[in-house]
Tab-separated table of C-alpha atoms and ligand atoms in Angstrom:
chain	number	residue	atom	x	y	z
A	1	UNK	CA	-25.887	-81.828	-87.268
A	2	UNK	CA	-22.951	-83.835	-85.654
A	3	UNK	CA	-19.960	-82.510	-85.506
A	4	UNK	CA	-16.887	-82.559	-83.599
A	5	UNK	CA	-14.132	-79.209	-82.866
A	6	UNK	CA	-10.995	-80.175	-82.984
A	7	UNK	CA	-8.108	-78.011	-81.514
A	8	UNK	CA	-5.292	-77.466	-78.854
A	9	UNK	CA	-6.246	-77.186	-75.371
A	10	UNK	CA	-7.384	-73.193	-75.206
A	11	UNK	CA	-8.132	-72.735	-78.708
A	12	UNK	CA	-11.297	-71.749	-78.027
A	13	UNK	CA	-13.376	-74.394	-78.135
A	14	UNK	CA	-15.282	-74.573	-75.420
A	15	UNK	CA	-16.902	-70.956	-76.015
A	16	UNK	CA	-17.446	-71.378	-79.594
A	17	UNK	CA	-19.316	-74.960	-79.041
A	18	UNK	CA	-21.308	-72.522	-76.753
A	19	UNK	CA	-22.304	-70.502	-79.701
A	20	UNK	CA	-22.966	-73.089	-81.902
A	21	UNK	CA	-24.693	-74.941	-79.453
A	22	UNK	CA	-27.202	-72.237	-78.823
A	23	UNK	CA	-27.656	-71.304	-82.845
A	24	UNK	CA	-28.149	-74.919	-84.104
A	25	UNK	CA	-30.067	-76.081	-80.652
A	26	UNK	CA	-27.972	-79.035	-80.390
A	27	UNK	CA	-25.812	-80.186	-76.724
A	28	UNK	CA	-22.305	-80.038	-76.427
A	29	UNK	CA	-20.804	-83.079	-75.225
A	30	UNK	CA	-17.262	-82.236	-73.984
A	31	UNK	CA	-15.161	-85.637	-72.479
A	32	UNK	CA	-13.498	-82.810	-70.588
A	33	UNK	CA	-16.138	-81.809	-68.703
A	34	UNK	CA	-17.740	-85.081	-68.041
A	35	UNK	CA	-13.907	-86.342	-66.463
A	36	UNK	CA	-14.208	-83.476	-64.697
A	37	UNK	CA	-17.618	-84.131	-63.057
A	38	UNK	CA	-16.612	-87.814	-62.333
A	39	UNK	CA	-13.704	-86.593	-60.243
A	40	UNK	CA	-15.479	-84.169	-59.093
A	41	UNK	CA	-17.957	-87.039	-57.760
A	42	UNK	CA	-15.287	-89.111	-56.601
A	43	UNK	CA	-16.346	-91.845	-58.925
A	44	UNK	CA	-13.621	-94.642	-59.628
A	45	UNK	CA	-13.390	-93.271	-63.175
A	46	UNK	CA	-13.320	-89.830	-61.954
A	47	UNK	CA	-10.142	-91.517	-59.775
A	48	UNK	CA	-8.040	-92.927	-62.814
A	49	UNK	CA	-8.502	-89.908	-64.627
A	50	UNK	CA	-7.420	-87.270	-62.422
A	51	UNK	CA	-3.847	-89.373	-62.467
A	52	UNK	CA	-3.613	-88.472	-66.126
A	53	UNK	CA	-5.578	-85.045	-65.911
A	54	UNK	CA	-3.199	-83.421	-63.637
A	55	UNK	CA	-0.234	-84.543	-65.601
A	56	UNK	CA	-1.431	-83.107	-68.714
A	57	UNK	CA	-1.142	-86.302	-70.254
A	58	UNK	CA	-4.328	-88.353	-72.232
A	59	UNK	CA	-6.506	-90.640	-69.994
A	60	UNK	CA	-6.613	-93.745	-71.694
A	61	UNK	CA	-8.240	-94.563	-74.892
A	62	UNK	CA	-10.335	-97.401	-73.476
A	63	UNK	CA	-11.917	-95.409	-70.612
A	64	UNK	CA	-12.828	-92.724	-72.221
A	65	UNK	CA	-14.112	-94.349	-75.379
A	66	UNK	CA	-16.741	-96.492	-73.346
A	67	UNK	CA	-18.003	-92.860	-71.046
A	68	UNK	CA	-18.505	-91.795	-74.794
A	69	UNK	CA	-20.249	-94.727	-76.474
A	70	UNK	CA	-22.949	-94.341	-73.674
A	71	UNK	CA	-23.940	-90.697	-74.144
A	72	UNK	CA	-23.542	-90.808	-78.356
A	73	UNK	CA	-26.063	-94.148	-77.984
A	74	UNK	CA	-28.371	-92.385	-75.855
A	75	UNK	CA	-28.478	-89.161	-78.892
A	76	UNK	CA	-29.221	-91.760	-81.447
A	77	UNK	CA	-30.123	-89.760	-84.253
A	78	UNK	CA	-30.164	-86.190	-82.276
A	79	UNK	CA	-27.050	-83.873	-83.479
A	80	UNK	CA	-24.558	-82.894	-80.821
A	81	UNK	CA	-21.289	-81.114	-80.662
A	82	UNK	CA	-18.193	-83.224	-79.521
A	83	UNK	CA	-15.317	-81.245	-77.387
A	84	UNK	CA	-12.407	-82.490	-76.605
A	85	UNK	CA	-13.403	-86.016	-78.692
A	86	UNK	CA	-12.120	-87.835	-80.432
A	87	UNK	CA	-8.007	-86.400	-79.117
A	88	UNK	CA	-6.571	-89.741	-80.955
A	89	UNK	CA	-6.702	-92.138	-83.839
A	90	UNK	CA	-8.111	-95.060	-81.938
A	91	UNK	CA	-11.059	-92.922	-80.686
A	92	UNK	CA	-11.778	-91.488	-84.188
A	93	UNK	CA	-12.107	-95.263	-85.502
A	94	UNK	CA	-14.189	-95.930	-82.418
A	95	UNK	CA	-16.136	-93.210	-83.116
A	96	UNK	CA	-16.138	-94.779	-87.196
A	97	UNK	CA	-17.089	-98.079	-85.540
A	98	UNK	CA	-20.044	-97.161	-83.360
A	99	UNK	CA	-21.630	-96.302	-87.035
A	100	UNK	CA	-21.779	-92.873	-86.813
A	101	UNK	CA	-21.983	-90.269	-89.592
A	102	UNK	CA	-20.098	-86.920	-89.367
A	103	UNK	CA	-21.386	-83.591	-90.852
A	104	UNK	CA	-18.042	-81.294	-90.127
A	105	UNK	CA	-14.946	-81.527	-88.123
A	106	UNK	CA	-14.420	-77.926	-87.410
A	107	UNK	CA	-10.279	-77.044	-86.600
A	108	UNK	CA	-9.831	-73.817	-84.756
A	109	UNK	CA	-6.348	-72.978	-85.315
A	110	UNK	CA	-4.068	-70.922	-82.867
A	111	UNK	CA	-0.218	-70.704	-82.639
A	112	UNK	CA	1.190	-72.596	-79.011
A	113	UNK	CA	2.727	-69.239	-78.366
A	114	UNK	CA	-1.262	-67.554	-78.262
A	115	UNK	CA	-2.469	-70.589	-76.747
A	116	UNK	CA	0.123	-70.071	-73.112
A	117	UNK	CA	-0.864	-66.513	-72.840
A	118	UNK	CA	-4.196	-67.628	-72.790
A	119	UNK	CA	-4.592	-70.030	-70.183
A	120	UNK	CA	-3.018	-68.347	-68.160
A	121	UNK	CA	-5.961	-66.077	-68.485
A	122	UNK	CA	-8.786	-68.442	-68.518
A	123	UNK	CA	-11.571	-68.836	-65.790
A	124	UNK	CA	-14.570	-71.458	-65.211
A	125	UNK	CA	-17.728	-71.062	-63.812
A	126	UNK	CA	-17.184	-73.925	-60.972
A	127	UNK	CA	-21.037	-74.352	-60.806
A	128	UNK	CA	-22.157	-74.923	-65.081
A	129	UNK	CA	-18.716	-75.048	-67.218
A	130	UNK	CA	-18.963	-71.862	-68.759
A	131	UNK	CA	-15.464	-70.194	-69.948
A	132	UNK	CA	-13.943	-66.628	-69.342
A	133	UNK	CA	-11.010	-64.972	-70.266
A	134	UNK	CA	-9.609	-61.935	-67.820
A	135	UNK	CA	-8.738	-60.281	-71.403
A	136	UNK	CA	-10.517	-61.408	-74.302
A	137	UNK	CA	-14.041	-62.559	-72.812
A	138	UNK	CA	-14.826	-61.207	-69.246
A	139	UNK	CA	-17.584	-61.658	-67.117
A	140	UNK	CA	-19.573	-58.845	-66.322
A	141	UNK	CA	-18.414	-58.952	-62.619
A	142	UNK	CA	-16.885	-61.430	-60.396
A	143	UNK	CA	-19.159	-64.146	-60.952
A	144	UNK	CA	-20.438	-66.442	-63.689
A	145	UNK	CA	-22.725	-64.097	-65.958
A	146	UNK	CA	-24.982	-67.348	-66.294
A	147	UNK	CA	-25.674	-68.913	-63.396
A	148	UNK	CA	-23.735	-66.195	-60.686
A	149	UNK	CA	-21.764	-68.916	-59.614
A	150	UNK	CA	-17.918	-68.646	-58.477
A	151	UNK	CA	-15.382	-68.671	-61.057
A	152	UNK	CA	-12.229	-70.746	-60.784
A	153	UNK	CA	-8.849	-71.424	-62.436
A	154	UNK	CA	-9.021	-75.092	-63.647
A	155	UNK	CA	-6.391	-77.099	-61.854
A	156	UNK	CA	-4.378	-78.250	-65.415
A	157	UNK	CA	-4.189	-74.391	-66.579
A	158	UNK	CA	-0.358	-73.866	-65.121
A	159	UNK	CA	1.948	-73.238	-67.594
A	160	UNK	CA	3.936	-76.344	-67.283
A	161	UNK	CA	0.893	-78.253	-67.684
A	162	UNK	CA	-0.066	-76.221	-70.756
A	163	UNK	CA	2.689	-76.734	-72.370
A	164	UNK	CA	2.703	-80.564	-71.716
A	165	UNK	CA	-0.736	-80.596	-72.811
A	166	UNK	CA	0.298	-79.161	-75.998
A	167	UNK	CA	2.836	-81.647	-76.947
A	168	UNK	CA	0.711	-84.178	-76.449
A	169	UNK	CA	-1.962	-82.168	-78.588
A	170	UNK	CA	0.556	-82.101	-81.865
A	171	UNK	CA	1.827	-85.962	-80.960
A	172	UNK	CA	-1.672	-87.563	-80.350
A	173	UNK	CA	-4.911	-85.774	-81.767
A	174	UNK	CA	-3.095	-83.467	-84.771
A	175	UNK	CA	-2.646	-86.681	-86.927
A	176	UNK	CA	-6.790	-86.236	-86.930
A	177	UNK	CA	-6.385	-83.171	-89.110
A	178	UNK	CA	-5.429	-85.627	-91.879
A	179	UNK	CA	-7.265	-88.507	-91.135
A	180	UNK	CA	-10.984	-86.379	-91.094
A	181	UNK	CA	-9.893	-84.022	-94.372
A	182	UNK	CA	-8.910	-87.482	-96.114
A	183	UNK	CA	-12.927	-88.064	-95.563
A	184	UNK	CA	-13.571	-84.763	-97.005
A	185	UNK	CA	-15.003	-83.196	-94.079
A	186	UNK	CA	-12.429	-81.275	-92.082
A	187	UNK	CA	-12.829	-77.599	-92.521
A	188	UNK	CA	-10.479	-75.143	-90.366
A	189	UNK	CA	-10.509	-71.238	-88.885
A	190	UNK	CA	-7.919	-69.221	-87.557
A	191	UNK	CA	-8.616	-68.825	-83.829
A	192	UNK	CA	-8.598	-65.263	-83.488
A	193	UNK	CA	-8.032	-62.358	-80.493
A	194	UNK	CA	-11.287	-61.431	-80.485
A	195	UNK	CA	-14.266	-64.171	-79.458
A	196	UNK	CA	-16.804	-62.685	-81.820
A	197	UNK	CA	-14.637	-62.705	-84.995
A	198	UNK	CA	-13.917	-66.221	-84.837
A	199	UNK	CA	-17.448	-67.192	-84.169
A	200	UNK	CA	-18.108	-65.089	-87.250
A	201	UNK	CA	-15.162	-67.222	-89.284
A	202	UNK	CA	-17.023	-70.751	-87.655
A	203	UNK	CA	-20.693	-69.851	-88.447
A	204	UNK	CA	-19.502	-69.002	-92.931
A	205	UNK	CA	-17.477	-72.742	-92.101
A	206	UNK	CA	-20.339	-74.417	-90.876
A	207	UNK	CA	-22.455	-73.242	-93.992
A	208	UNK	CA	-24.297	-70.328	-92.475
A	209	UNK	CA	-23.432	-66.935	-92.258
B	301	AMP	P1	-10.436	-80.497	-71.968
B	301	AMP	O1	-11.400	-79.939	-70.985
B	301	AMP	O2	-11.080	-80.942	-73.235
B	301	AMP	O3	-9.248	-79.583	-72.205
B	301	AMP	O4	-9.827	-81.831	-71.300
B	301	AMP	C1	-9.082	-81.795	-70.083
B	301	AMP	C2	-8.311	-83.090	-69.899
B	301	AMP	O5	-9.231	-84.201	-69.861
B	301	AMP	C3	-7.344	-83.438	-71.019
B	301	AMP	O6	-6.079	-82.793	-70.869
B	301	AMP	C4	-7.232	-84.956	-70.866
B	301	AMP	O7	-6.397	-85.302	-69.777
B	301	AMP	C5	-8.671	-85.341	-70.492
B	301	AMP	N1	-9.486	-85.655	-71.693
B	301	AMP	C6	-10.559	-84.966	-72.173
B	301	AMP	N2	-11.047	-85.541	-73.286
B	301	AMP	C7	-10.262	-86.623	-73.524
B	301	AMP	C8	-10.230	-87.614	-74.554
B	301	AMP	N3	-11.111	-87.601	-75.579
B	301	AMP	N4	-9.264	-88.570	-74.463
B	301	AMP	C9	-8.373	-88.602	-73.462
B	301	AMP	N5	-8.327	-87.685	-72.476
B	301	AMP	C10	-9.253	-86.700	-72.502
């Protein structure tokens, strides 16, 4: 299966790609997380991407279009999950032009209002990627329940940043709400308090209850 979650920053998508990643055995591959290991490995990329990162802002269409041509290519025909890709037109008719057929583009859906009250919530494990929230989905203890690694607050999680993020969100990737269910393929949940209810809404989406 390839398919790709759409959704504002802290909709959720991170931990339900989790899920579905472990039920259908298939990676996630989240541009997110990939920008953030390049920085974090003071690559060049990882360089001109923190400029835009930090700012809430895209990074641009052309670097992050090539990071993703390399991983899909290497997949070939193996499904994967895409997070956080494509977040504009031009990347979904990259995507179009690299050849590749869809299955689903799942839309979790959650009011901008939810989505601030959220972040401001959210932790990472700083070690494997894996999401918290102090509310809605806490660790066990102080430390990552997977790997027991330290858990962070991710550097564009301020609310001023969030709520940058989010214009940009209805500006630049919404319009991809009309231009996947024009291919007859979107398919969209409610995002809602409680982790295990949505996953229950994105499993009956995805065909399998
Ligand atoms: P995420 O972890 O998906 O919330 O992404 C964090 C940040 O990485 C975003 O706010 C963007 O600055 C950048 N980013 C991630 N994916 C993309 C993408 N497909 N296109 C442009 N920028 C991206």
């Amino acid at each position: 299966m390839k398919l790709i979650l759409l959704g504002a920053p802290g909709a959720g998508k991170g931990t339900q790609a989790e899920r579905i990643s472990k039920k259908y055995n298939i990676p996630t591959i989240s541009t997110g997380e990939i920008l953030r290991t390049q920085i974090k490995n003071g690559t060049e990329l990882g360089a001109k991407a923190k400029e835009y990162m930090d700012k809430g802002q895209l990074v641009p269409d052309n670097l992050v279009i090539g990071m993703v041509a390399d991983f899909l290519s290497a997949r070939g025909n193996e499904g994967y999950i895409l997070d956080g890709f494509p977040r504009s037109i031009p990347q979904a008719e990259a995507l179009d032009a690299m050849g590749i057929t869809l299955d689903k583009v799942l839309s979790i859906e959650v009011p901008d209002e939810t989505i601030v009250e959220r972040m401001s919530g959210r932790r990472v494990c700083s070690k494997c990627g894996a999401t918290y929230h102090t509310k809605y989905n806490p660790p066990k203890g102080d430390c990552c329940d997977a790997c027991g690694s330290a858990l962070k607050i991710r550097d564009d999680d301020n609310e001023a940043t969030v709520r940058d993020r989010l214009s940009v969100y209805h500006a630049q990737t919404e319009p991809l709400k009309s231009f996947y269910e024009k291919k007859g393929i979107l398919v969209s949940v409610v995002g809602c308090e409680k982790v295990d209810d949505t996953t229950a809404l994105v499993f009956e989406a995805l065909g399998e209850a």
